């Protein structure tokens, strides 16, 4: 009987650990490391404990074949990015070193990208080469708090401005 309880305990711990998505990791880090659980600068490599050189953020319903084409490397997944979710994929030397999803009501990334891609203009995704972010605590219309991340880079960046069904996204350069 004790063996069964021990096995159930291990399974429960494993399930709880598996629920620690990127949004929870970032929020926990901000709440323990930033003054007043508020606005601060973070290094995403430190928060996630993974070294990477490029981050991709894909929007809801982006298909694995689109992800593969955008990243320029083979990518296979049987998980669809569901409604109101985003997928973060971190690459190091063109290899996936981290992958996770988060819900848009707990965290967001400002729609700024380090690269404009005219081939996949209708697919929502962002590319960030810098691991540095300004985390800003905000409040939604219902009084709930969430965190937004603004990428910090000294290289040219672009904001996704308008989406047109026929033409896709248009971009404007971010003035620093």
Tab-separated table of N, CA and C in Angstrom:
chain	number	residue	atom	x	y	z
A	1	UNK	N	0.820	-1.198	0.000
A	1	UNK	CA	0.000	0.000	0.000
A	1	UNK	C	0.867	1.266	0.000
A	2	UNK	N	1.948	1.247	0.771
A	2	UNK	CA	2.849	2.396	0.807
A	2	UNK	C	3.499	2.635	-0.550
A	3	UNK	N	3.764	1.548	-1.263
A	3	UNK	CA	4.378	1.660	-2.581
A	3	UNK	C	3.437	2.380	-3.555
A	4	UNK	N	2.144	2.068	-3.490
A	4	UNK	CA	1.148	2.705	-4.353
A	4	UNK	C	1.055	4.200	-4.032
A	5	UNK	N	1.045	4.552	-2.748
A	5	UNK	CA	0.994	5.960	-2.341
A	5	UNK	C	2.230	6.704	-2.836
A	6	UNK	N	3.383	6.060	-2.736
A	6	UNK	CA	4.624	6.679	-3.191
A	6	UNK	C	4.581	6.930	-4.699
A	7	UNK	N	4.110	5.956	-5.459
A	7	UNK	CA	4.017	6.098	-6.913
A	7	UNK	C	3.040	7.218	-7.276
A	8	UNK	N	1.899	7.287	-6.596
A	8	UNK	CA	0.936	8.364	-6.840
A	8	UNK	C	1.534	9.726	-6.504
A	9	UNK	N	2.306	9.791	-5.430
A	9	UNK	CA	2.964	11.028	-5.034
A	9	UNK	C	3.934	11.484	-6.122
A	10	UNK	N	4.730	10.567	-6.642
A	10	UNK	CA	5.697	10.885	-7.701
A	10	UNK	C	4.971	11.366	-8.960
A	11	UNK	N	3.883	10.727	-9.315
A	11	UNK	CA	3.113	11.135	-10.496
A	11	UNK	C	2.559	12.543	-10.309
A	12	UNK	N	2.023	12.834	-9.126
A	12	UNK	CA	1.474	14.173	-8.844
A	12	UNK	C	2.557	15.240	-8.924
A	13	UNK	N	3.725	14.961	-8.363
A	13	UNK	CA	4.838	15.911	-8.427
A	13	UNK	C	5.238	16.143	-9.882
A	14	UNK	N	5.298	15.089	-10.664
A	14	UNK	CA	5.649	15.210	-12.080
A	14	UNK	C	4.648	16.050	-12.850
A	15	UNK	N	3.369	15.859	-12.566
A	15	UNK	CA	2.342	16.645	-13.242
A	15	UNK	C	2.410	18.114	-12.845
A	16	UNK	N	2.652	18.387	-11.587
A	16	UNK	CA	2.775	19.773	-11.138
A	16	UNK	C	3.983	20.445	-11.777
A	17	UNK	N	5.073	19.734	-11.875
A	17	UNK	CA	6.277	20.280	-12.508
A	17	UNK	C	6.076	20.525	-13.990
A	18	UNK	N	5.289	19.674	-14.626
A	18	UNK	CA	5.041	19.817	-16.056
A	18	UNK	C	4.178	21.038	-16.367
A	19	UNK	N	3.453	21.516	-15.381
A	19	UNK	CA	2.578	22.677	-15.573
A	19	UNK	C	3.320	23.996	-15.431
A	20	UNK	N	4.623	23.956	-15.302
A	20	UNK	CA	5.400	25.172	-15.088
A	20	UNK	C	5.808	25.758	-16.441
A	21	UNK	N	4.844	26.367	-17.122
A	21	UNK	CA	5.074	26.928	-18.444
A	21	UNK	C	5.880	28.219	-18.374
A	22	UNK	N	6.311	28.688	-19.531
A	22	UNK	CA	7.166	29.866	-19.623
A	22	UNK	C	6.546	31.081	-18.942
A	23	UNK	N	5.228	31.273	-19.082
A	23	UNK	CA	4.608	32.433	-18.441
A	23	UNK	C	4.731	32.352	-16.926
A	24	UNK	N	4.529	31.174	-16.364
A	24	UNK	CA	4.662	31.010	-14.908
A	24	UNK	C	6.109	31.211	-14.456
A	25	UNK	N	7.052	30.739	-15.257
A	25	UNK	CA	8.467	30.915	-14.910
A	25	UNK	C	8.846	32.392	-14.902
A	26	UNK	N	8.406	33.124	-15.913
A	26	UNK	CA	8.727	34.551	-15.989
A	26	UNK	C	8.036	35.315	-14.869
A	27	UNK	N	6.762	35.039	-14.641
A	27	UNK	CA	6.027	35.732	-13.579
A	27	UNK	C	6.658	35.451	-12.221
A	28	UNK	N	7.004	34.204	-11.959
A	28	UNK	CA	7.637	33.853	-10.680
A	28	UNK	C	8.970	34.588	-10.529
A	29	UNK	N	9.744	34.634	-11.605
A	29	UNK	CA	11.035	35.325	-11.570
A	29	UNK	C	10.838	36.812	-11.269
A	30	UNK	N	9.897	37.441	-11.961
A	30	UNK	CA	9.637	38.869	-11.744
A	30	UNK	C	9.172	39.114	-10.314
A	31	UNK	N	8.288	38.264	-9.817
A	31	UNK	CA	7.753	38.454	-8.469
A	31	UNK	C	8.803	38.249	-7.386
A	32	UNK	N	9.839	37.480	-7.674
A	32	UNK	CA	10.878	37.251	-6.664
A	32	UNK	C	12.118	38.116	-6.871
A	33	UNK	N	12.319	38.643	-8.075
A	33	UNK	CA	13.559	39.365	-8.377
A	33	UNK	C	13.389	40.855	-8.648
A	34	UNK	N	12.193	41.290	-8.989
A	34	UNK	CA	11.981	42.686	-9.361
A	34	UNK	C	11.367	43.461	-8.201
A	35	UNK	N	11.783	44.704	-8.017
A	35	UNK	CA	11.200	45.522	-6.949
A	35	UNK	C	9.689	45.674	-7.141
A	36	UNK	N	8.943	45.456	-6.099
A	36	UNK	CA	7.475	45.611	-6.099
A	36	UNK	C	6.768	44.703	-7.105
A	37	UNK	N	7.393	43.588	-7.517
A	37	UNK	CA	6.804	42.665	-8.506
A	37	UNK	C	6.372	43.413	-9.760
A	38	UNK	N	7.119	44.404	-10.137
A	38	UNK	CA	6.660	45.343	-11.142
A	38	UNK	C	7.584	45.343	-12.353
A	39	UNK	N	7.866	46.507	-12.888
A	39	UNK	CA	8.673	46.673	-14.085
A	39	UNK	C	10.156	46.458	-13.784
A	40	UNK	N	10.824	45.661	-14.624
A	40	UNK	CA	12.263	45.463	-14.471
A	40	UNK	C	12.841	44.853	-15.743
A	41	UNK	N	14.167	44.796	-15.805
A	41	UNK	CA	14.875	44.186	-16.928
A	41	UNK	C	15.206	42.744	-16.579
A	42	UNK	N	15.058	41.848	-17.571
A	42	UNK	CA	15.421	40.445	-17.351
A	42	UNK	C	16.257	39.944	-18.521
A	43	UNK	N	17.017	38.909	-18.246
A	43	UNK	CA	17.735	38.151	-19.265
A	43	UNK	C	17.002	36.816	-19.353
A	44	UNK	N	16.326	36.562	-20.447
A	44	UNK	CA	15.498	35.365	-20.580
A	44	UNK	C	16.318	34.083	-20.456
A	45	UNK	N	17.602	34.142	-20.797
A	45	UNK	CA	18.466	32.963	-20.634
A	45	UNK	C	18.574	32.596	-19.161
A	46	UNK	N	18.663	33.609	-18.310
A	46	UNK	CA	18.766	33.379	-16.867
A	46	UNK	C	17.441	32.856	-16.301
A	47	UNK	N	16.342	33.429	-16.750
A	47	UNK	CA	15.021	33.028	-16.257
A	47	UNK	C	14.726	31.576	-16.611
A	48	UNK	N	14.989	31.199	-17.861
A	48	UNK	CA	14.657	29.853	-18.336
A	48	UNK	C	15.789	28.851	-18.157
A	49	UNK	N	16.954	29.346	-17.764
A	49	UNK	CA	18.135	28.494	-17.569
A	49	UNK	C	18.476	27.714	-18.841
A	50	UNK	N	18.506	28.459	-19.953
A	50	UNK	CA	18.860	27.858	-21.235
A	50	UNK	C	19.580	28.910	-22.081
A	51	UNK	N	20.643	28.490	-22.758
A	51	UNK	CA	21.388	29.383	-23.637
A	51	UNK	C	20.796	29.272	-25.039
A	52	UNK	N	20.564	30.402	-25.664
A	52	UNK	CA	20.012	30.406	-27.017
A	52	UNK	C	20.492	31.645	-27.755
A	53	UNK	N	20.353	31.619	-29.088
A	53	UNK	CA	20.748	32.780	-29.876
A	53	UNK	C	19.606	33.376	-30.692
A	54	UNK	N	18.443	32.726	-30.682
A	54	UNK	CA	17.299	33.234	-31.431
A	54	UNK	C	16.007	32.716	-30.811
A	55	UNK	N	15.027	33.607	-30.668
A	55	UNK	CA	13.721	33.209	-30.164
A	55	UNK	C	12.671	33.463	-31.234
A	56	UNK	N	11.818	32.476	-31.445
A	56	UNK	CA	10.656	32.637	-32.308
A	56	UNK	C	9.415	32.568	-31.432
A	57	UNK	N	8.464	33.424	-31.723
A	57	UNK	CA	7.179	33.416	-31.044
A	57	UNK	C	6.113	33.271	-32.121
A	58	UNK	N	5.360	32.178	-32.063
A	58	UNK	CA	4.343	31.901	-33.077
A	58	UNK	C	2.953	32.069	-32.486
A	59	UNK	N	2.053	32.632	-33.293
A	59	UNK	CA	0.683	32.867	-32.861
A	59	UNK	C	-0.193	31.643	-33.005
A	60	UNK	N	-1.410	31.794	-32.503
A	60	UNK	CA	-2.374	30.699	-32.496
A	60	UNK	C	-2.616	30.151	-33.897
A	61	UNK	N	-2.804	28.846	-33.954
A	61	UNK	CA	-3.126	28.087	-35.163
A	61	UNK	C	-2.009	28.015	-36.197
A	62	UNK	N	-0.792	28.442	-35.861
A	62	UNK	CA	0.332	28.285	-36.782
A	62	UNK	C	0.670	26.799	-36.872
A	63	UNK	N	0.758	26.298	-38.072
A	63	UNK	CA	0.980	24.872	-38.312
A	63	UNK	C	2.472	24.528	-38.292
A	64	UNK	N	2.812	23.279	-37.919
A	64	UNK	CA	4.219	22.868	-37.866
A	64	UNK	C	4.979	23.072	-39.176
A	65	UNK	N	4.327	22.842	-40.317
A	65	UNK	CA	5.034	23.041	-41.592
A	65	UNK	C	5.358	24.519	-41.824
A	66	UNK	N	4.490	25.429	-41.361
A	66	UNK	CA	4.783	26.866	-41.449
A	66	UNK	C	5.952	27.225	-40.535
A	67	UNK	N	5.937	26.671	-39.320
A	67	UNK	CA	7.010	26.926	-38.356
A	67	UNK	C	8.345	26.475	-38.934
A	68	UNK	N	8.370	25.279	-39.520
A	68	UNK	CA	9.585	24.741	-40.125
A	68	UNK	C	10.083	25.644	-41.250
A	69	UNK	N	9.169	26.085	-42.095
A	69	UNK	CA	9.537	26.947	-43.217
A	69	UNK	C	10.086	28.292	-42.732
A	70	UNK	N	9.471	28.868	-41.710
A	70	UNK	CA	9.903	30.163	-41.183
A	70	UNK	C	11.276	30.056	-40.526
A	71	UNK	N	11.477	29.013	-39.702
A	71	UNK	CA	12.756	28.867	-38.996
A	71	UNK	C	13.860	28.357	-39.910
A	72	UNK	N	13.481	27.729	-41.022
A	72	UNK	CA	14.480	27.217	-41.954
A	72	UNK	C	15.154	25.937	-41.496
A	73	UNK	N	14.508	25.216	-40.578
A	73	UNK	CA	15.027	23.934	-40.088
A	73	UNK	C	13.866	22.949	-39.988
A	74	UNK	N	14.151	21.651	-40.007
A	74	UNK	CA	13.065	20.689	-39.817
A	74	UNK	C	12.417	20.876	-38.443
A	75	UNK	N	11.092	20.877	-38.418
A	75	UNK	CA	10.365	21.014	-37.158
A	75	UNK	C	9.132	20.135	-37.238
A	76	UNK	N	9.031	19.222	-36.307
A	76	UNK	CA	7.877	18.331	-36.267
A	76	UNK	C	7.214	18.436	-34.910
A	77	UNK	N	5.906	18.543	-34.927
A	77	UNK	CA	5.134	18.577	-33.694
A	77	UNK	C	3.727	18.118	-34.018
A	78	UNK	N	3.151	17.348	-33.122
A	78	UNK	CA	1.767	16.937	-33.326
A	78	UNK	C	0.820	17.814	-32.510
A	79	UNK	N	1.382	18.856	-31.871
A	79	UNK	CA	0.570	19.766	-31.068
A	79	UNK	C	0.246	21.020	-31.875
A	80	UNK	N	-1.034	21.315	-31.983
A	80	UNK	CA	-1.467	22.541	-32.636
A	80	UNK	C	-1.456	23.668	-31.617
A	81	UNK	N	-1.088	24.852	-32.039
A	81	UNK	CA	-1.162	26.015	-31.162
A	81	UNK	C	-2.633	26.419	-31.118
A	82	UNK	N	-3.241	26.260	-29.960
A	82	UNK	CA	-4.679	26.472	-29.840
A	82	UNK	C	-5.031	27.945	-29.653
A	83	UNK	N	-6.319	28.215	-29.635
A	83	UNK	CA	-6.859	29.565	-29.508
A	83	UNK	C	-6.301	30.293	-28.293
A	84	UNK	N	-5.875	31.523	-28.497
A	84	UNK	CA	-5.357	32.416	-27.443
A	84	UNK	C	-4.037	31.953	-26.843
A	85	UNK	N	-3.335	31.062	-27.532
A	85	UNK	CA	-2.029	30.617	-27.042
A	85	UNK	C	-0.944	31.000	-28.035
A	86	UNK	N	0.272	31.058	-27.509
A	86	UNK	CA	1.451	31.344	-28.311
A	86	UNK	C	2.513	30.301	-28.002
A	87	UNK	N	3.347	29.997	-28.996
A	87	UNK	CA	4.437	29.040	-28.799
A	87	UNK	C	5.766	29.770	-28.923
A	88	UNK	N	6.603	29.565	-27.915
A	88	UNK	CA	7.959	30.103	-27.909
A	88	UNK	C	8.903	28.966	-28.264
A	89	UNK	N	9.770	29.203	-29.239
A	89	UNK	CA	10.790	28.225	-29.612
A	89	UNK	C	12.135	28.938	-29.576
A	90	UNK	N	13.057	28.397	-28.793
A	90	UNK	CA	14.401	28.960	-28.692
A	90	UNK	C	15.369	28.078	-29.460
A	91	UNK	N	16.234	28.710	-30.245
A	91	UNK	CA	17.228	27.987	-31.039
A	91	UNK	C	18.632	28.366	-30.600
A	92	UNK	N	19.510	27.395	-30.653
A	92	UNK	CA	20.946	27.615	-30.473
A	92	UNK	C	21.625	26.909	-31.628
A	93	UNK	N	22.344	27.652	-32.455
A	93	UNK	CA	23.008	27.085	-33.634
A	93	UNK	C	22.033	26.279	-34.493
A	94	UNK	N	20.848	26.831	-34.721
A	94	UNK	CA	19.795	26.233	-35.558
A	94	UNK	C	19.239	24.924	-35.012
A	95	UNK	N	19.359	24.699	-33.714
A	95	UNK	CA	18.756	23.535	-33.060
A	95	UNK	C	17.784	24.010	-31.989
A	96	UNK	N	16.631	23.353	-31.896
A	96	UNK	CA	15.656	23.704	-30.870
A	96	UNK	C	16.208	23.277	-29.513
A	97	UNK	N	16.342	24.252	-28.589
A	97	UNK	CA	16.844	23.959	-27.244
A	97	UNK	C	15.767	24.169	-26.184
A	98	UNK	N	14.654	24.788	-26.573
A	98	UNK	CA	13.560	25.026	-25.629
A	98	UNK	C	12.300	25.304	-26.435
A	99	UNK	N	11.178	24.783	-25.939
A	99	UNK	CA	9.896	25.006	-26.597
A	99	UNK	C	8.805	24.979	-25.537
A	100	UNK	N	7.906	25.938	-25.594
A	100	UNK	CA	6.827	25.992	-24.613
A	100	UNK	C	5.713	26.882	-25.144
A	101	UNK	N	4.550	26.777	-24.515
A	101	UNK	CA	3.408	27.603	-24.870
A	101	UNK	C	2.941	28.390	-23.662
A	102	UNK	N	2.254	29.481	-23.926
A	102	UNK	CA	1.641	30.246	-22.846
A	102	UNK	C	0.333	30.835	-23.335
A	103	UNK	N	-0.530	31.171	-22.377
A	103	UNK	CA	-1.839	31.741	-22.682
A	103	UNK	C	-1.735	33.259	-22.719
A	104	UNK	N	-2.385	33.872	-23.661
A	104	UNK	CA	-2.261	35.318	-23.862
A	104	UNK	C	-2.861	36.159	-22.744
A	105	UNK	N	-3.639	35.571	-21.837
A	105	UNK	CA	-4.202	36.397	-20.767
A	105	UNK	C	-3.254	36.541	-19.574
A	106	UNK	N	-2.148	35.807	-19.553
A	106	UNK	CA	-1.202	35.921	-18.439
A	106	UNK	C	0.056	36.695	-18.817
A	107	UNK	N	0.387	36.692	-20.102
A	107	UNK	CA	1.635	37.303	-20.529
A	107	UNK	C	1.541	37.662	-22.008
A	108	UNK	N	2.303	38.678	-22.416
A	108	UNK	CA	2.344	39.022	-23.836
A	108	UNK	C	3.734	39.534	-24.192
A	109	UNK	N	4.040	39.482	-25.449
A	109	UNK	CA	5.242	40.099	-25.999
A	109	UNK	C	4.762	41.244	-26.884
A	110	UNK	N	5.380	42.413	-26.725
A	110	UNK	CA	5.033	43.505	-27.628
A	110	UNK	C	5.347	43.057	-29.045
A	111	UNK	N	4.519	43.462	-29.981
A	111	UNK	CA	4.613	42.971	-31.360
A	111	UNK	C	5.713	43.665	-32.141
A	112	UNK	N	6.921	43.448	-31.645
A	112	UNK	CA	8.114	44.009	-32.275
A	112	UNK	C	9.008	42.841	-32.673
A	113	UNK	N	9.521	42.889	-33.886
A	113	UNK	CA	10.356	41.805	-34.389
A	113	UNK	C	11.697	42.352	-34.872
A	114	UNK	N	12.700	41.491	-34.851
A	114	UNK	CA	14.034	41.877	-35.310
A	114	UNK	C	14.239	41.578	-36.795
A	115	UNK	N	13.252	40.939	-37.420
A	115	UNK	CA	13.418	40.542	-38.821
A	115	UNK	C	12.085	40.654	-39.557
A	116	UNK	N	12.141	41.180	-40.763
A	116	UNK	CA	10.962	41.216	-41.632
A	116	UNK	C	11.101	40.094	-42.648
A	117	UNK	N	10.054	39.325	-42.791
A	117	UNK	CA	10.042	38.193	-43.711
A	117	UNK	C	8.921	38.425	-44.717
A	118	UNK	N	9.271	38.666	-45.964
A	118	UNK	CA	8.247	38.931	-46.976
A	118	UNK	C	7.645	37.652	-47.550
A	119	UNK	N	8.228	36.505	-47.252
A	119	UNK	CA	7.704	35.231	-47.743
A	119	UNK	C	6.506	34.760	-46.924
A	120	UNK	N	6.567	34.932	-45.612
A	120	UNK	CA	5.513	34.450	-44.706
A	120	UNK	C	4.749	35.631	-44.106
A	121	UNK	N	4.365	36.551	-44.938
A	121	UNK	CA	3.790	37.823	-44.504
A	121	UNK	C	2.419	37.666	-43.836
A	122	UNK	N	1.731	36.549	-44.063
A	122	UNK	CA	0.397	36.360	-43.480
A	122	UNK	C	0.419	35.572	-42.172
A	123	UNK	N	1.572	35.064	-41.777
A	123	UNK	CA	1.689	34.277	-40.548
A	123	UNK	C	2.158	35.173	-39.416
A	124	UNK	N	1.466	35.084	-38.262
A	124	UNK	CA	1.895	35.881	-37.117
A	124	UNK	C	3.049	35.185	-36.410
A	125	UNK	N	4.178	35.835	-36.408
A	125	UNK	CA	5.315	35.373	-35.615
A	125	UNK	C	6.270	36.529	-35.404
A	126	UNK	N	7.070	36.416	-34.355
A	126	UNK	CA	8.094	37.405	-34.037
A	126	UNK	C	9.431	36.698	-33.930
A	127	UNK	N	10.509	37.422	-34.218
A	127	UNK	CA	11.870	36.908	-34.064
A	127	UNK	C	12.627	37.884	-33.173
A	128	UNK	N	13.277	37.352	-32.137
A	128	UNK	CA	14.113	38.181	-31.258
A	128	UNK	C	15.487	37.538	-31.152
A	129	UNK	N	16.522	38.324	-31.416
A	129	UNK	CA	17.888	37.830	-31.281
A	129	UNK	C	18.491	38.191	-29.930
A	130	UNK	N	17.930	39.166	-29.271
A	130	UNK	CA	18.429	39.579	-27.953
A	130	UNK	C	17.650	38.867	-26.844
A	131	UNK	N	18.333	38.392	-25.801
A	131	UNK	CA	17.638	37.743	-24.680
A	131	UNK	C	17.169	38.736	-23.619
A	132	UNK	N	17.389	40.025	-23.859
A	132	UNK	CA	17.081	41.040	-22.851
A	132	UNK	C	15.702	41.646	-23.090
A	133	UNK	N	14.938	41.753	-21.996
A	133	UNK	CA	13.577	42.271	-22.079
A	133	UNK	C	13.295	43.221	-20.931
A	134	UNK	N	12.445	44.178	-21.214
A	134	UNK	CA	11.855	45.006	-20.179
A	134	UNK	C	10.496	44.382	-19.893
A	135	UNK	N	10.276	43.958	-18.653
A	135	UNK	CA	9.005	43.357	-18.263
A	135	UNK	C	8.159	44.451	-17.618
A	136	UNK	N	6.946	44.599	-18.100
A	136	UNK	CA	6.049	45.646	-17.621
A	136	UNK	C	4.766	45.003	-17.101
A	137	UNK	N	4.438	45.298	-15.853
A	137	UNK	CA	3.208	44.786	-15.248
A	137	UNK	C	2.058	45.703	-15.653
A	138	UNK	N	1.012	45.120	-16.222
A	138	UNK	CA	-0.130	45.901	-16.681
A	138	UNK	C	-1.421	45.313	-16.125
A	139	UNK	N	-2.504	46.074	-16.234
A	139	UNK	CA	-3.805	45.633	-15.738
A	139	UNK	C	-4.788	45.635	-16.904
A	140	UNK	N	-5.559	44.551	-17.032
A	140	UNK	CA	-6.528	44.480	-18.121
A	140	UNK	C	-7.836	45.185	-17.738
A	141	UNK	N	-8.805	45.131	-18.629
A	141	UNK	CA	-10.089	45.808	-18.411
A	141	UNK	C	-10.876	45.235	-17.237
A	142	UNK	N	-10.524	44.032	-16.803
A	142	UNK	CA	-11.233	43.378	-15.697
A	142	UNK	C	-10.495	43.522	-14.371
A	143	UNK	N	-9.413	44.290	-14.375
A	143	UNK	CA	-8.654	44.499	-13.146
A	143	UNK	C	-7.631	43.419	-12.848
A	144	UNK	N	-7.421	42.494	-13.789
A	144	UNK	CA	-6.450	41.413	-13.608
A	144	UNK	C	-5.084	41.871	-14.119
A	145	UNK	N	-4.035	41.473	-13.408
A	145	UNK	CA	-2.682	41.835	-13.824
A	145	UNK	C	-2.114	40.806	-14.798
A	146	UNK	N	-1.284	41.278	-15.703
A	146	UNK	CA	-0.528	40.424	-16.608
A	146	UNK	C	0.788	41.135	-16.895
A	147	UNK	N	1.724	40.423	-17.504
A	147	UNK	CA	3.045	40.981	-17.776
A	147	UNK	C	3.290	41.016	-19.277
A	148	UNK	N	3.844	42.133	-19.747
A	148	UNK	CA	4.229	42.265	-21.153
A	148	UNK	C	5.739	42.409	-21.246
A	149	UNK	N	6.329	41.769	-22.243
A	149	UNK	CA	7.770	41.808	-22.440
A	149	UNK	C	8.100	42.604	-23.692
A	150	UNK	N	8.999	43.564	-23.522
A	150	UNK	CA	9.474	44.400	-24.622
A	150	UNK	C	10.935	44.056	-24.866
A	151	UNK	N	11.246	43.579	-26.066
A	151	UNK	CA	12.615	43.190	-26.386
A	151	UNK	C	13.525	44.417	-26.413
A	152	UNK	N	14.723	44.247	-25.882
A	152	UNK	CA	15.709	45.322	-25.845
A	152	UNK	C	16.846	44.941	-26.788
A	153	UNK	N	17.068	45.774	-27.794
A	153	UNK	CA	18.105	45.488	-28.780
A	153	UNK	C	18.634	46.801	-29.342
A	154	UNK	N	19.913	46.810	-29.693
A	154	UNK	CA	20.481	48.003	-30.319
A	154	UNK	C	20.463	47.886	-31.845
A	155	UNK	N	19.858	46.830	-32.360
A	155	UNK	CA	19.743	46.625	-33.803
A	155	UNK	C	18.380	47.125	-34.285
A	156	UNK	N	18.214	47.317	-35.588
A	156	UNK	CA	16.905	47.757	-36.101
A	156	UNK	C	15.803	46.763	-35.734
A	157	UNK	N	14.648	47.312	-35.377
A	157	UNK	CA	13.490	46.493	-35.038
A	157	UNK	C	12.269	47.049	-35.762
A	158	UNK	N	11.264	46.188	-35.896
A	158	UNK	CA	10.086	46.549	-36.668
A	158	UNK	C	8.826	46.151	-35.911
A	159	UNK	N	7.823	46.978	-36.014
A	159	UNK	CA	6.540	46.724	-35.370
A	159	UNK	C	5.565	46.214	-36.423
A	160	UNK	N	4.857	45.143	-36.083
A	160	UNK	CA	3.783	44.680	-36.962
A	160	UNK	C	2.656	45.687	-36.822
A	161	UNK	N	2.364	46.392	-37.893
A	161	UNK	CA	1.435	47.515	-37.798
A	161	UNK	C	0.000	47.124	-38.138
A	162	UNK	N	-0.210	46.678	-39.350
A	162	UNK	CA	-1.570	46.437	-39.834
A	162	UNK	C	-1.620	45.062	-40.486
A	163	UNK	N	-2.762	44.379	-40.330
A	163	UNK	CA	-2.961	43.114	-41.029
A	163	UNK	C	-4.085	43.289	-42.034
A	164	UNK	N	-3.805	42.953	-43.273
A	164	UNK	CA	-4.787	42.970	-44.344
A	164	UNK	C	-4.924	41.536	-44.846
A	165	UNK	N	-6.147	41.049	-44.976
A	165	UNK	CA	-6.376	39.663	-45.374
A	165	UNK	C	-5.699	39.325	-46.704
A	166	UNK	N	-5.713	40.246	-47.641
A	166	UNK	CA	-5.121	40.011	-48.954
A	166	UNK	C	-3.598	40.146	-48.950
A	167	UNK	N	-3.082	41.163	-48.251
A	167	UNK	CA	-1.658	41.492	-48.313
A	167	UNK	C	-0.839	40.968	-47.142
A	168	UNK	N	-1.487	40.603	-46.049
A	168	UNK	CA	-0.753	40.160	-44.866
A	168	UNK	C	-0.375	41.336	-43.981
A	169	UNK	N	0.707	41.179	-43.228
A	169	UNK	CA	1.152	42.209	-42.285
A	169	UNK	C	1.978	43.275	-42.985
A	170	UNK	N	1.859	44.501	-42.491
A	170	UNK	CA	2.773	45.565	-42.878
A	170	UNK	C	3.575	45.942	-41.636
A	171	UNK	N	4.775	46.457	-41.864
A	171	UNK	CA	5.694	46.757	-40.769
A	171	UNK	C	6.099	48.217	-40.802
A	172	UNK	N	6.440	48.731	-39.635
A	172	UNK	CA	7.049	50.054	-39.557
A	172	UNK	C	8.250	49.947	-38.633
A	173	UNK	N	9.309	50.671	-38.984
A	173	UNK	CA	10.523	50.610	-38.164
A	173	UNK	C	10.278	51.294	-36.822
A	174	UNK	N	10.809	50.695	-35.768
A	174	UNK	CA	10.695	51.255	-34.425
A	174	UNK	C	11.755	52.327	-34.274
A	175	UNK	N	11.342	53.521	-33.904
A	175	UNK	CA	12.270	54.624	-33.677
A	175	UNK	C	12.715	54.562	-32.228
A	176	UNK	N	14.040	54.533	-32.024
A	176	UNK	CA	14.572	54.413	-30.658
A	176	UNK	C	15.101	55.725	-30.164
